[in-house]
Amino acid sequence: MKKLRAKILGTGRYLPEKVLTNADLEKIVDTSDEWIRTRTGIEQRRIAGENQASSDLAIEAAKMALENAKVKAEELDAIFTCTCTPDMFFPSVSCLVQAALGAKKAPAMDISAACSGFIYGLATAKSFIESGQSKKILVIGVDTLSKLTNWKDRSTCVLFGDGAGAAIISAEEGESGILSVYMRADGSEANILKVPAGGSKQPTTPEMIENNLNKIHMNGPEVYKLAVIKMVEAAKKALEIAGVNSRDLKLIIPHQANLRIIDSVAKRLDIQENATFVNVQKYGNMSSATTIIALDEAQREGRIQRGDLVELVAFGAGLTWGASVIRW
Ligand code: UT7
């Protein structure tokens, strides 16, 4: 029997309407457009509405991906949503998406790996398909980090944005598909990027809210340093597993957290000129959603054609990191 590959049949995205510019942030905290641009490359970000939860963004992205892939929701036989900002502890975002789409035969579960979420989701889909468990899988990357942002902390509130991206992954014959996935984690560095309270360790109390412990806490410079080292490691390992050369990549899509991190990673890899995709200026860091939204944009802008080699690489809280090489 021929080995079936996990192939991306179609992608979609959804960005909330509300745009928050650097000029808007200047009015909220002691910051400047100049500082944000030069230190991060970010110019604006999208913010979910008060009544918009992660599942609302995810459902829109999923519908667009289904249409792009020409697949019906009833054909899906698994749904994985990668997110660290679920609507609630349970049920999962994936179950809410499953109901909204009417994907009757799809089991549904969430994957929590912060900014590396979509890579972990791709790896799960690849394994389900290659083992014969599933044939058509919806993988979503969604986060609404604005809901966990401390708008008084200038060192974090300028960095994040909200969004959702989705991919339909199918069992197909042929050369196109996910060639490799590499993933790692290091929980000993959990403290450098976390939301300390609001979970089972420190349930919600008025004091906890007063001290913003239910919001994002980050040691920026430490995360920055490790992000560069680990993304370079992951990018090289995934290429090695796929048995392809970095010079053959048409496009590399790094996690979009900071333009300086993206440039440092690109400089350390032997890739072609103009092979790095960047959209951090428009959206900021959307955690699990960044790589899949970028892949959707790149595809629709014609920057990748059938047969091209693309690599996704990400790093995030956990710590988690990983990369995937795809033949489009
Ligand atoms: O997806 C993974 C998650 N996150 C990341 O990948 C983010 C990784 N980290 C970063 O991107 C960078 O570390 C930051 C953008 C967060 C910070 O950039 P930095 O070059 O590492 O700056 P810094 O934290 O060392 O701060 C430099 C200065 C400080 O002032 P002093 O102490 O030198 O006087 C900060 O107080 O910049 C100050 N600062 C700001 N100034 C204006 C920090 N945030 C701001 C701000 N506006 N928003």
PDB file of N, CA and C in Angstrom, residues 223-320:
ATOM      1  N   VAL A 223      13.581  35.771  27.126  1.00  0.00           N
ATOM      2  CA  VAL A 223      12.766  35.102  26.095  1.00  0.00           C
ATOM      3  C   VAL A 223      13.372  35.385  24.715  1.00  0.00           C
ATOM      4  N   TYR A 224      13.789  36.618  24.525  1.00  0.00           N
ATOM      5  CA  TYR A 224      14.383  37.039  23.241  1.00  0.00           C
ATOM      6  C   TYR A 224      15.593  36.152  22.897  1.00  0.00           C
ATOM      7  N   LYS A 225      16.492  36.041  23.866  1.00  0.00           N
ATOM      8  CA  LYS A 225      17.745  35.289  23.651  1.00  0.00           C
ATOM      9  C   LYS A 225      17.444  33.823  23.290  1.00  0.00           C
ATOM     10  N   LEU A 226      16.574  33.206  24.089  1.00  0.00           N
ATOM     11  CA  LEU A 226      16.263  31.790  23.857  1.00  0.00           C
ATOM     12  C   LEU A 226      15.471  31.590  22.563  1.00  0.00           C
ATOM     13  N   ALA A 227      14.620  32.567  22.215  1.00  0.00           N
ATOM     14  CA  ALA A 227      13.820  32.455  20.981  1.00  0.00           C
ATOM     15  C   ALA A 227      14.744  32.316  19.769  1.00  0.00           C
ATOM     16  N   VAL A 228      15.799  33.119  19.728  1.00  0.00           N
ATOM     17  CA  VAL A 228      16.718  33.060  18.583  1.00  0.00           C
ATOM     18  C   VAL A 228      17.429  31.702  18.550  1.00  0.00           C
ATOM     19  N   ILE A 229      17.994  31.305  19.699  1.00  0.00           N
ATOM     20  CA  ILE A 229      18.761  30.043  19.754  1.00  0.00           C
ATOM     21  C   ILE A 229      17.879  28.846  19.369  1.00  0.00           C
ATOM     22  N   LYS A 230      16.684  28.778  19.961  1.00  0.00           N
ATOM     23  CA  LYS A 230      15.831  27.596  19.770  1.00  0.00           C
ATOM     24  C   LYS A 230      15.197  27.569  18.381  1.00  0.00           C
ATOM     25  N   MET A 231      14.856  28.729  17.826  1.00  0.00           N
ATOM     26  CA  MET A 231      14.261  28.708  16.476  1.00  0.00           C
ATOM     27  C   MET A 231      15.303  28.304  15.429  1.00  0.00           C
ATOM     28  N   VAL A 232      16.541  28.738  15.630  1.00  0.00           N
ATOM     29  CA  VAL A 232      17.603  28.335  14.692  1.00  0.00           C
ATOM     30  C   VAL A 232      17.794  26.814  14.783  1.00  0.00           C
ATOM     31  N   GLU A 233      17.847  26.303  16.025  1.00  0.00           N
ATOM     32  CA  GLU A 233      17.995  24.844  16.236  1.00  0.00           C
ATOM     33  C   GLU A 233      16.862  24.091  15.528  1.00  0.00           C
ATOM     34  N   ALA A 234      15.618  24.537  15.766  1.00  0.00           N
ATOM     35  CA  ALA A 234      14.461  23.826  15.208  1.00  0.00           C
ATOM     36  C   ALA A 234      14.459  23.881  13.683  1.00  0.00           C
ATOM     37  N   ALA A 235      14.761  25.062  13.146  1.00  0.00           N
ATOM     38  CA  ALA A 235      14.741  25.212  11.678  1.00  0.00           C
ATOM     39  C   ALA A 235      15.740  24.243  11.041  1.00  0.00           C
ATOM     40  N   LYS A 236      16.943  24.156  11.632  1.00  0.00           N
ATOM     41  CA  LYS A 236      17.973  23.275  11.068  1.00  0.00           C
ATOM     42  C   LYS A 236      17.580  21.802  11.200  1.00  0.00           C
ATOM     43  N   LYS A 237      17.032  21.425  12.364  1.00  0.00           N
ATOM     44  CA  LYS A 237      16.669  20.020  12.598  1.00  0.00           C
ATOM     45  C   LYS A 237      15.555  19.568  11.657  1.00  0.00           C
ATOM     46  N   ALA A 238      14.532  20.414  11.461  1.00  0.00           N
ATOM     47  CA  ALA A 238      13.412  20.014  10.598  1.00  0.00           C
ATOM     48  C   ALA A 238      13.877  19.858   9.142  1.00  0.00           C
ATOM     49  N   LEU A 239      14.845  20.691   8.734  1.00  0.00           N
ATOM     50  CA  LEU A 239      15.399  20.562   7.373  1.00  0.00           C
ATOM     51  C   LEU A 239      16.155  19.236   7.239  1.00  0.00           C
ATOM     52  N   GLU A 240      16.932  18.941   8.295  1.00  0.00           N
ATOM     53  CA  GLU A 240      17.728  17.704   8.302  1.00  0.00           C
ATOM     54  C   GLU A 240      16.804  16.474   8.222  1.00  0.00           C
ATOM     55  N   ILE A 241      15.726  16.474   9.020  1.00  0.00           N
ATOM     56  CA  ILE A 241      14.798  15.330   9.026  1.00  0.00           C
ATOM     57  C   ILE A 241      14.143  15.175   7.650  1.00  0.00           C
ATOM     58  N   ALA A 242      13.830  16.323   7.017  1.00  0.00           N
ATOM     59  CA  ALA A 242      13.186  16.275   5.695  1.00  0.00           C
ATOM     60  C   ALA A 242      14.182  15.920   4.597  1.00  0.00           C
ATOM     61  N   GLY A 243      15.474  16.034   4.906  1.00  0.00           N
ATOM     62  CA  GLY A 243      16.515  15.732   3.915  1.00  0.00           C
ATOM     63  C   GLY A 243      16.594  16.775   2.819  1.00  0.00           C
ATOM     64  N   VAL A 244      16.346  18.049   3.186  1.00  0.00           N
ATOM     65  CA  VAL A 244      16.441  19.125   2.190  1.00  0.00           C
ATOM     66  C   VAL A 244      17.392  20.209   2.692  1.00  0.00           C
ATOM     67  N   ASN A 245      17.852  21.032   1.736  1.00  0.00           N
ATOM     68  CA  ASN A 245      18.818  22.078   2.027  1.00  0.00           C
ATOM     69  C   ASN A 245      18.127  23.415   2.273  1.00  0.00           C
ATOM     70  N   SER A 246      18.671  24.213   3.198  1.00  0.00           N
ATOM     71  CA  SER A 246      18.049  25.518   3.499  1.00  0.00           C
ATOM     72  C   SER A 246      17.993  26.427   2.274  1.00  0.00           C
ATOM     73  N   ARG A 247      18.968  26.285   1.359  1.00  0.00           N
ATOM     74  CA  ARG A 247      18.974  27.132   0.141  1.00  0.00           C
ATOM     75  C   ARG A 247      17.799  26.791  -0.772  1.00  0.00           C
ATOM     76  N   ASP A 248      17.204  25.601  -0.592  1.00  0.00           N
ATOM     77  CA  ASP A 248      16.072  25.189  -1.441  1.00  0.00           C
ATOM     78  C   ASP A 248      14.733  25.717  -0.933  1.00  0.00           C
ATOM     79  N   LEU A 249      14.743  26.368   0.235  1.00  0.00           N
ATOM     80  CA  LEU A 249      13.471  26.880   0.774  1.00  0.00           C
ATOM     81  C   LEU A 249      13.004  28.084  -0.036  1.00  0.00           C
ATOM     82  N   LYS A 250      11.743  28.027  -0.491  1.00  0.00           N
ATOM     83  CA  LYS A 250      11.176  29.189  -1.166  1.00  0.00           C
ATOM     84  C   LYS A 250      10.825  30.245  -0.131  1.00  0.00           C
ATOM     85  N   LEU A 251      10.357  29.761   1.023  1.00  0.00           N
ATOM     86  CA  LEU A 251       9.915  30.698   2.050  1.00  0.00           C
ATOM     87  C   LEU A 251      10.117  30.086   3.434  1.00  0.00           C
ATOM     88  N   ILE A 252      10.593  30.923   4.369  1.00  0.00           N
ATOM     89  CA  ILE A 252      10.600  30.502   5.766  1.00  0.00           C
ATOM     90  C   ILE A 252       9.649  31.438   6.509  1.00  0.00           C
ATOM     91  N   ILE A 253       8.769  30.832   7.303  1.00  0.00           N
ATOM     92  CA  ILE A 253       7.768  31.605   8.050  1.00  0.00           C
ATOM     93  C   ILE A 253       8.073  31.456   9.534  1.00  0.00           C
ATOM     94  N   PRO A 254       8.807  32.416  10.102  1.00  0.00           N
ATOM     95  CA  PRO A 254       9.109  32.330  11.528  1.00  0.00           C
ATOM     96  C   PRO A 254       7.950  32.883  12.354  1.00  0.00           C
ATOM     97  N   HIS A 255       7.853  32.433  13.593  1.00  0.00           N
ATOM     98  CA  HIS A 255       6.885  33.009  14.532  1.00  0.00           C
ATOM     99  C   HIS A 255       7.086  34.525  14.567  1.00  0.00           C
ATOM    100  N   GLN A 256       5.976  35.257  14.512  1.00  0.00           N
ATOM    101  CA  GLN A 256       6.060  36.715  14.392  1.00  0.00           C
ATOM    102  C   GLN A 256       5.890  37.367  15.771  1.00  0.00           C
ATOM    103  N   ALA A 257       7.002  37.488  16.513  1.00  0.00           N
ATOM    104  CA  ALA A 257       6.937  38.129  17.832  1.00  0.00           C
ATOM    105  C   ALA A 257       7.662  39.464  17.805  1.00  0.00           C
ATOM    106  N   ASN A 258       8.774  39.498  17.057  1.00  0.00           N
ATOM    107  CA  ASN A 258       9.625  40.680  17.071  1.00  0.00           C
ATOM    108  C   ASN A 258      10.484  40.629  15.803  1.00  0.00           C
ATOM    109  N   LEU A 259      10.500  41.722  15.046  1.00  0.00           N
ATOM    110  CA  LEU A 259      11.246  41.750  13.786  1.00  0.00           C
ATOM    111  C   LEU A 259      12.737  41.495  14.002  1.00  0.00           C
ATOM    112  N   ARG A 260      13.250  41.951  15.158  1.00  0.00           N
ATOM    113  CA  ARG A 260      14.682  41.735  15.427  1.00  0.00           C
ATOM    114  C   ARG A 260      14.969  40.249  15.645  1.00  0.00           C
ATOM    115  N   ILE A 261      14.028  39.532  16.273  1.00  0.00           N
ATOM    116  CA  ILE A 261      14.206  38.083  16.445  1.00  0.00           C
ATOM    117  C   ILE A 261      14.160  37.405  15.069  1.00  0.00           C
ATOM    118  N   ILE A 262      13.189  37.800  14.251  1.00  0.00           N
ATOM    119  CA  ILE A 262      13.032  37.206  12.910  1.00  0.00           C
ATOM    120  C   ILE A 262      14.317  37.407  12.097  1.00  0.00           C
ATOM    121  N   ASP A 263      14.858  38.648  12.125  1.00  0.00           N
ATOM    122  CA  ASP A 263      16.079  38.945  11.363  1.00  0.00           C
ATOM    123  C   ASP A 263      17.275  38.151  11.888  1.00  0.00           C
ATOM    124  N   SER A 264      17.369  38.028  13.221  1.00  0.00           N
ATOM    125  CA  SER A 264      18.501  37.283  13.796  1.00  0.00           C
ATOM    126  C   SER A 264      18.444  35.809  13.403  1.00  0.00           C
ATOM    127  N   VAL A 265      17.241  35.251  13.409  1.00  0.00           N
ATOM    128  CA  VAL A 265      17.083  33.838  13.019  1.00  0.00           C
ATOM    129  C   VAL A 265      17.467  33.676  11.549  1.00  0.00           C
ATOM    130  N   ALA A 266      16.936  34.563  10.693  1.00  0.00           N
ATOM    131  CA  ALA A 266      17.194  34.462   9.249  1.00  0.00           C
ATOM    132  C   ALA A 266      18.689  34.571   8.949  1.00  0.00           C
ATOM    133  N   LYS A 267      19.369  35.464   9.679  1.00  0.00           N
ATOM    134  CA  LYS A 267      20.809  35.684   9.463  1.00  0.00           C
ATOM    135  C   LYS A 267      21.628  34.434   9.786  1.00  0.00           C
ATOM    136  N   ARG A 268      21.125  33.659  10.759  1.00  0.00           N
ATOM    137  CA  ARG A 268      21.868  32.465  11.186  1.00  0.00           C
ATOM    138  C   ARG A 268      21.553  31.238  10.333  1.00  0.00           C
ATOM    139  N   LEU A 269      20.637  31.373   9.367  1.00  0.00           N
ATOM    140  CA  LEU A 269      20.305  30.249   8.486  1.00  0.00           C
ATOM    141  C   LEU A 269      20.783  30.593   7.078  1.00  0.00           C
ATOM    142  N   ASP A 270      21.251  29.596   6.364  1.00  0.00           N
ATOM    143  CA  ASP A 270      21.761  29.846   5.013  1.00  0.00           C
ATOM    144  C   ASP A 270      20.577  29.780   4.036  1.00  0.00           C
ATOM    145  N   ILE A 271      19.816  30.892   3.977  1.00  0.00           N
ATOM    146  CA  ILE A 271      18.621  30.886   3.109  1.00  0.00           C
ATOM    147  C   ILE A 271      18.763  31.934   2.000  1.00  0.00           C
ATOM    148  N   GLN A 272      17.903  31.817   0.985  1.00  0.00           N
ATOM    149  CA  GLN A 272      17.927  32.767  -0.144  1.00  0.00           C
ATOM    150  C   GLN A 272      17.494  34.148   0.341  1.00  0.00           C
ATOM    151  N   GLU A 273      17.900  35.172  -0.423  1.00  0.00           N
ATOM    152  CA  GLU A 273      17.448  36.532  -0.128  1.00  0.00           C
ATOM    153  C   GLU A 273      15.931  36.608  -0.313  1.00  0.00           C
ATOM    154  N   ASN A 274      15.277  37.426   0.452  1.00  0.00           N
ATOM    155  CA  ASN A 274      13.814  37.610   0.373  1.00  0.00           C
ATOM    156  C   ASN A 274      13.011  36.333   0.626  1.00  0.00           C
ATOM    157  N   ALA A 275      13.622  35.376   1.337  1.00  0.00           N
ATOM    158  CA  ALA A 275      12.893  34.120   1.593  1.00  0.00           C
ATOM    159  C   ALA A 275      12.185  34.145   2.952  1.00  0.00           C
ATOM    160  N   THR A 276      12.249  35.283   3.675  1.00  0.00           N
ATOM    161  CA  THR A 276      11.618  35.332   5.002  1.00  0.00           C
ATOM    162  C   THR A 276      10.294  36.079   4.928  1.00  0.00           C
ATOM    163  N   PHE A 277       9.247  35.461   5.439  1.00  0.00           N
ATOM    164  CA  PHE A 277       7.927  36.121   5.429  1.00  0.00           C
ATOM    165  C   PHE A 277       7.753  36.917   6.724  1.00  0.00           C
ATOM    166  N   VAL A 278       7.312  38.166   6.572  1.00  0.00           N
ATOM    167  CA  VAL A 278       7.126  39.041   7.741  1.00  0.00           C
ATOM    168  C   VAL A 278       5.772  39.741   7.663  1.00  0.00           C
ATOM    169  N   ASN A 279       4.966  39.610   8.715  1.00  0.00           N
ATOM    170  CA  ASN A 279       3.740  40.425   8.811  1.00  0.00           C
ATOM    171  C   ASN A 279       3.521  40.947  10.236  1.00  0.00           C
ATOM    172  N   VAL A 280       4.599  40.880  11.049  1.00  0.00           N
ATOM    173  CA  VAL A 280       4.493  41.297  12.454  1.00  0.00           C
ATOM    174  C   VAL A 280       4.102  42.777  12.574  1.00  0.00           C
ATOM    175  N   GLN A 281       4.467  43.583  11.558  1.00  0.00           N
ATOM    176  CA  GLN A 281       4.133  45.015  11.593  1.00  0.00           C
ATOM    177  C   GLN A 281       2.622  45.239  11.637  1.00  0.00           C
ATOM    178  N   LYS A 282       1.851  44.315  11.048  1.00  0.00           N
ATOM    179  CA  LYS A 282       0.387  44.503  10.947  1.00  0.00           C
ATOM    180  C   LYS A 282      -0.374  43.945  12.139  1.00  0.00           C
ATOM    181  N   TYR A 283       0.186  42.868  12.744  1.00  0.00           N
ATOM    182  CA  TYR A 283      -0.611  42.118  13.720  1.00  0.00           C
ATOM    183  C   TYR A 283       0.035  41.928  15.093  1.00  0.00           C
ATOM    184  N   GLY A 284       1.337  42.203  15.252  1.00  0.00           N
ATOM    185  CA  GLY A 284       2.005  41.874  16.510  1.00  0.00           C
ATOM    186  C   GLY A 284       2.074  40.365  16.695  1.00  0.00           C
ATOM    187  N   ASN A 285       2.271  39.959  17.944  1.00  0.00           N
ATOM    188  CA  ASN A 285       2.427  38.534  18.265  1.00  0.00           C
ATOM    189  C   ASN A 285       1.058  37.925  18.601  1.00  0.00           C
ATOM    190  N   MET A 286       0.580  37.045  17.734  1.00  0.00           N
ATOM    191  CA  MET A 286      -0.731  36.408  17.946  1.00  0.00           C
ATOM    192  C   MET A 286      -0.580  34.961  18.431  1.00  0.00           C
ATOM    193  N   SER A 287       0.562  34.657  19.023  1.00  0.00           N
ATOM    194  CA  SER A 287       0.803  33.348  19.623  1.00  0.00           C
ATOM    195  C   SER A 287       0.508  32.203  18.648  1.00  0.00           C
ATOM    196  N   SER A 288      -0.345  31.260  19.020  1.00  0.00           N
ATOM    197  CA  SER A 288      -0.598  30.070  18.173  1.00  0.00           C
ATOM    198  C   SER A 288      -1.053  30.414  16.757  1.00  0.00           C
ATOM    199  N   ALA A 289      -1.578  31.622  16.566  1.00  0.00           N
ATOM    200  CA  ALA A 289      -2.155  31.967  15.257  1.00  0.00           C
ATOM    201  C   ALA A 289      -1.134  32.509  14.267  1.00  0.00           C
ATOM    202  N   THR A 290       0.060  32.888  14.741  1.00  0.00           N
ATOM    203  CA  THR A 290       0.953  33.649  13.852  1.00  0.00           C
ATOM    204  C   THR A 290       1.391  32.874  12.612  1.00  0.00           C
ATOM    205  N   THR A 291       1.905  31.657  12.786  1.00  0.00           N
ATOM    206  CA  THR A 291       2.477  30.970  11.621  1.00  0.00           C
ATOM    207  C   THR A 291       1.403  30.585  10.598  1.00  0.00           C
ATOM    208  N   ILE A 292       0.224  30.181  11.071  1.00  0.00           N
ATOM    209  CA  ILE A 292      -0.802  29.761  10.113  1.00  0.00           C
ATOM    210  C   ILE A 292      -1.421  30.973   9.405  1.00  0.00           C
ATOM    211  N   ILE A 293      -1.558  32.094  10.090  1.00  0.00           N
ATOM    212  CA  ILE A 293      -2.049  33.301   9.413  1.00  0.00           C
ATOM    213  C   ILE A 293      -1.031  33.738   8.350  1.00  0.00           C
ATOM    214  N   ALA A 294       0.243  33.683   8.709  1.00  0.00           N
ATOM    215  CA  ALA A 294       1.289  34.060   7.752  1.00  0.00           C
ATOM    216  C   ALA A 294       1.289  33.110   6.551  1.00  0.00           C
ATOM    217  N   LEU A 295       1.106  31.809   6.803  1.00  0.00           N
ATOM    218  CA  LEU A 295       1.073  30.834   5.707  1.00  0.00           C
ATOM    219  C   LEU A 295      -0.110  31.123   4.784  1.00  0.00           C
ATOM    220  N   ASP A 296      -1.254  31.452   5.366  1.00  0.00           N
ATOM    221  CA  ASP A 296      -2.432  31.774   4.563  1.00  0.00           C
ATOM    222  C   ASP A 296      -2.184  33.026   3.711  1.00  0.00           C
ATOM    223  N   GLU A 297      -1.588  34.038   4.317  1.00  0.00           N
ATOM    224  CA  GLU A 297      -1.308  35.270   3.557  1.00  0.00           C
ATOM    225  C   GLU A 297      -0.306  35.007   2.436  1.00  0.00           C
ATOM    226  N   ALA A 298       0.749  34.271   2.770  1.00  0.00           N
ATOM    227  CA  ALA A 298       1.802  33.995   1.788  1.00  0.00           C
ATOM    228  C   ALA A 298       1.229  33.259   0.576  1.00  0.00           C
ATOM    229  N   GLN A 299       0.348  32.301   0.863  1.00  0.00           N
ATOM    230  CA  GLN A 299      -0.253  31.501  -0.200  1.00  0.00           C
ATOM    231  C   GLN A 299      -1.161  32.364  -1.081  1.00  0.00           C
ATOM    232  N   ARG A 300      -1.983  33.193  -0.453  1.00  0.00           N
ATOM    233  CA  ARG A 300      -2.915  34.034  -1.218  1.00  0.00           C
ATOM    234  C   ARG A 300      -2.203  35.155  -1.969  1.00  0.00           C
ATOM    235  N   GLU A 301      -1.023  35.575  -1.468  1.00  0.00           N
ATOM    236  CA  GLU A 301      -0.243  36.609  -2.163  1.00  0.00           C
ATOM    237  C   GLU A 301       0.601  36.009  -3.292  1.00  0.00           C
ATOM    238  N   GLY A 302       0.527  34.696  -3.463  1.00  0.00           N
ATOM    239  CA  GLY A 302       1.264  34.033  -4.545  1.00  0.00           C
ATOM    240  C   GLY A 302       2.737  33.842  -4.245  1.00  0.00           C
ATOM    241  N   ARG A 303       3.120  33.940  -2.956  1.00  0.00           N
ATOM    242  CA  ARG A 303       4.545  33.772  -2.629  1.00  0.00           C
ATOM    243  C   ARG A 303       4.961  32.310  -2.547  1.00  0.00           C
ATOM    244  N   ILE A 304       3.951  31.400  -2.559  1.00  0.00           N
ATOM    245  CA  ILE A 304       4.282  29.976  -2.634  1.00  0.00           C
ATOM    246  C   ILE A 304       3.428  29.331  -3.720  1.00  0.00           C
ATOM    247  N   GLN A 305       4.074  28.503  -4.513  1.00  0.00           N
ATOM    248  CA  GLN A 305       3.396  27.777  -5.593  1.00  0.00           C
ATOM    249  C   GLN A 305       3.526  26.280  -5.327  1.00  0.00           C
ATOM    250  N   ARG A 306       2.660  25.496  -5.980  1.00  0.00           N
ATOM    251  CA  ARG A 306       2.733  24.032  -5.824  1.00  0.00           C
ATOM    252  C   ARG A 306       4.163  23.557  -6.100  1.00  0.00           C
ATOM    253  N   GLY A 307       4.665  22.697  -5.233  1.00  0.00           N
ATOM    254  CA  GLY A 307       6.015  22.155  -5.404  1.00  0.00           C
ATOM    255  C   GLY A 307       7.067  22.902  -4.588  1.00  0.00           C
ATOM    256  N   ASP A 308       6.765  24.149  -4.171  1.00  0.00           N
ATOM    257  CA  ASP A 308       7.744  24.923  -3.391  1.00  0.00           C
ATOM    258  C   ASP A 308       7.949  24.328  -1.996  1.00  0.00           C
ATOM    259  N   LEU A 309       9.152  24.536  -1.471  1.00  0.00           N
ATOM    260  CA  LEU A 309       9.437  24.120  -0.090  1.00  0.00           C
ATOM    261  C   LEU A 309       9.257  25.304   0.855  1.00  0.00           C
ATOM    262  N   VAL A 310       8.489  25.094   1.919  1.00  0.00           N
ATOM    263  CA  VAL A 310       8.208  26.143   2.908  1.00  0.00           C
ATOM    264  C   VAL A 310       8.573  25.586   4.277  1.00  0.00           C
ATOM    265  N   GLU A 311       9.101  26.451   5.146  1.00  0.00           N
ATOM    266  CA  GLU A 311       9.356  25.990   6.516  1.00  0.00           C
ATOM    267  C   GLU A 311       8.706  26.942   7.521  1.00  0.00           C
ATOM    268  N   LEU A 312       7.977  26.360   8.484  1.00  0.00           N
ATOM    269  CA  LEU A 312       7.417  27.125   9.599  1.00  0.00           C
ATOM    270  C   LEU A 312       8.301  26.866  10.810  1.00  0.00           C
ATOM    271  N   VAL A 313       8.565  27.921  11.600  1.00  0.00           N
ATOM    272  CA  VAL A 313       9.375  27.720  12.812  1.00  0.00           C
ATOM    273  C   VAL A 313       8.853  28.643  13.913  1.00  0.00           C
ATOM    274  N   ALA A 314       8.746  28.081  15.131  1.00  0.00           N
ATOM    275  CA  ALA A 314       8.137  28.870  16.211  1.00  0.00           C
ATOM    276  C   ALA A 314       8.775  28.560  17.560  1.00  0.00           C
ATOM    277  N   PHE A 315       8.517  29.481  18.490  1.00  0.00           N
ATOM    278  CA  PHE A 315       9.054  29.377  19.853  1.00  0.00           C
ATOM    279  C   PHE A 315       8.068  30.058  20.796  1.00  0.00           C
ATOM    280  N   GLY A 316       7.838  29.484  21.973  1.00  0.00           N
ATOM    281  CA  GLY A 316       6.912  30.152  22.887  1.00  0.00           C
ATOM    282  C   GLY A 316       6.999  29.666  24.317  1.00  0.00           C
ATOM    283  N   ALA A 317       6.031  30.120  25.106  1.00  0.00           N
ATOM    284  CA  ALA A 317       5.982  29.794  26.531  1.00  0.00           C
ATOM    285  C   ALA A 317       5.948  28.282  26.710  1.00  0.00           C
ATOM    286  N   GLY A 318       6.475  27.864  27.814  1.00  0.00           N
ATOM    287  CA  GLY A 318       6.530  26.416  28.122  1.00  0.00           C
ATOM    288  C   GLY A 318       7.784  26.049  28.876  1.00  0.00           C
ATOM    289  N   LEU A 319       8.899  26.261  28.210  1.00  0.00           N
ATOM    290  CA  LEU A 319       9.112  26.691  26.834  1.00  0.00           C
ATOM    291  C   LEU A 319       8.744  25.587  25.840  1.00  0.00           C
ATOM    292  N   THR A 320       8.377  26.006  24.652  1.00  0.00           N
ATOM    293  CA  THR A 320       8.156  25.060  23.567  1.00  0.00           C
ATOM    294  C   THR A 320       8.794  25.643  22.309  1.00  0.00           C
TER     295      THR A 320
END
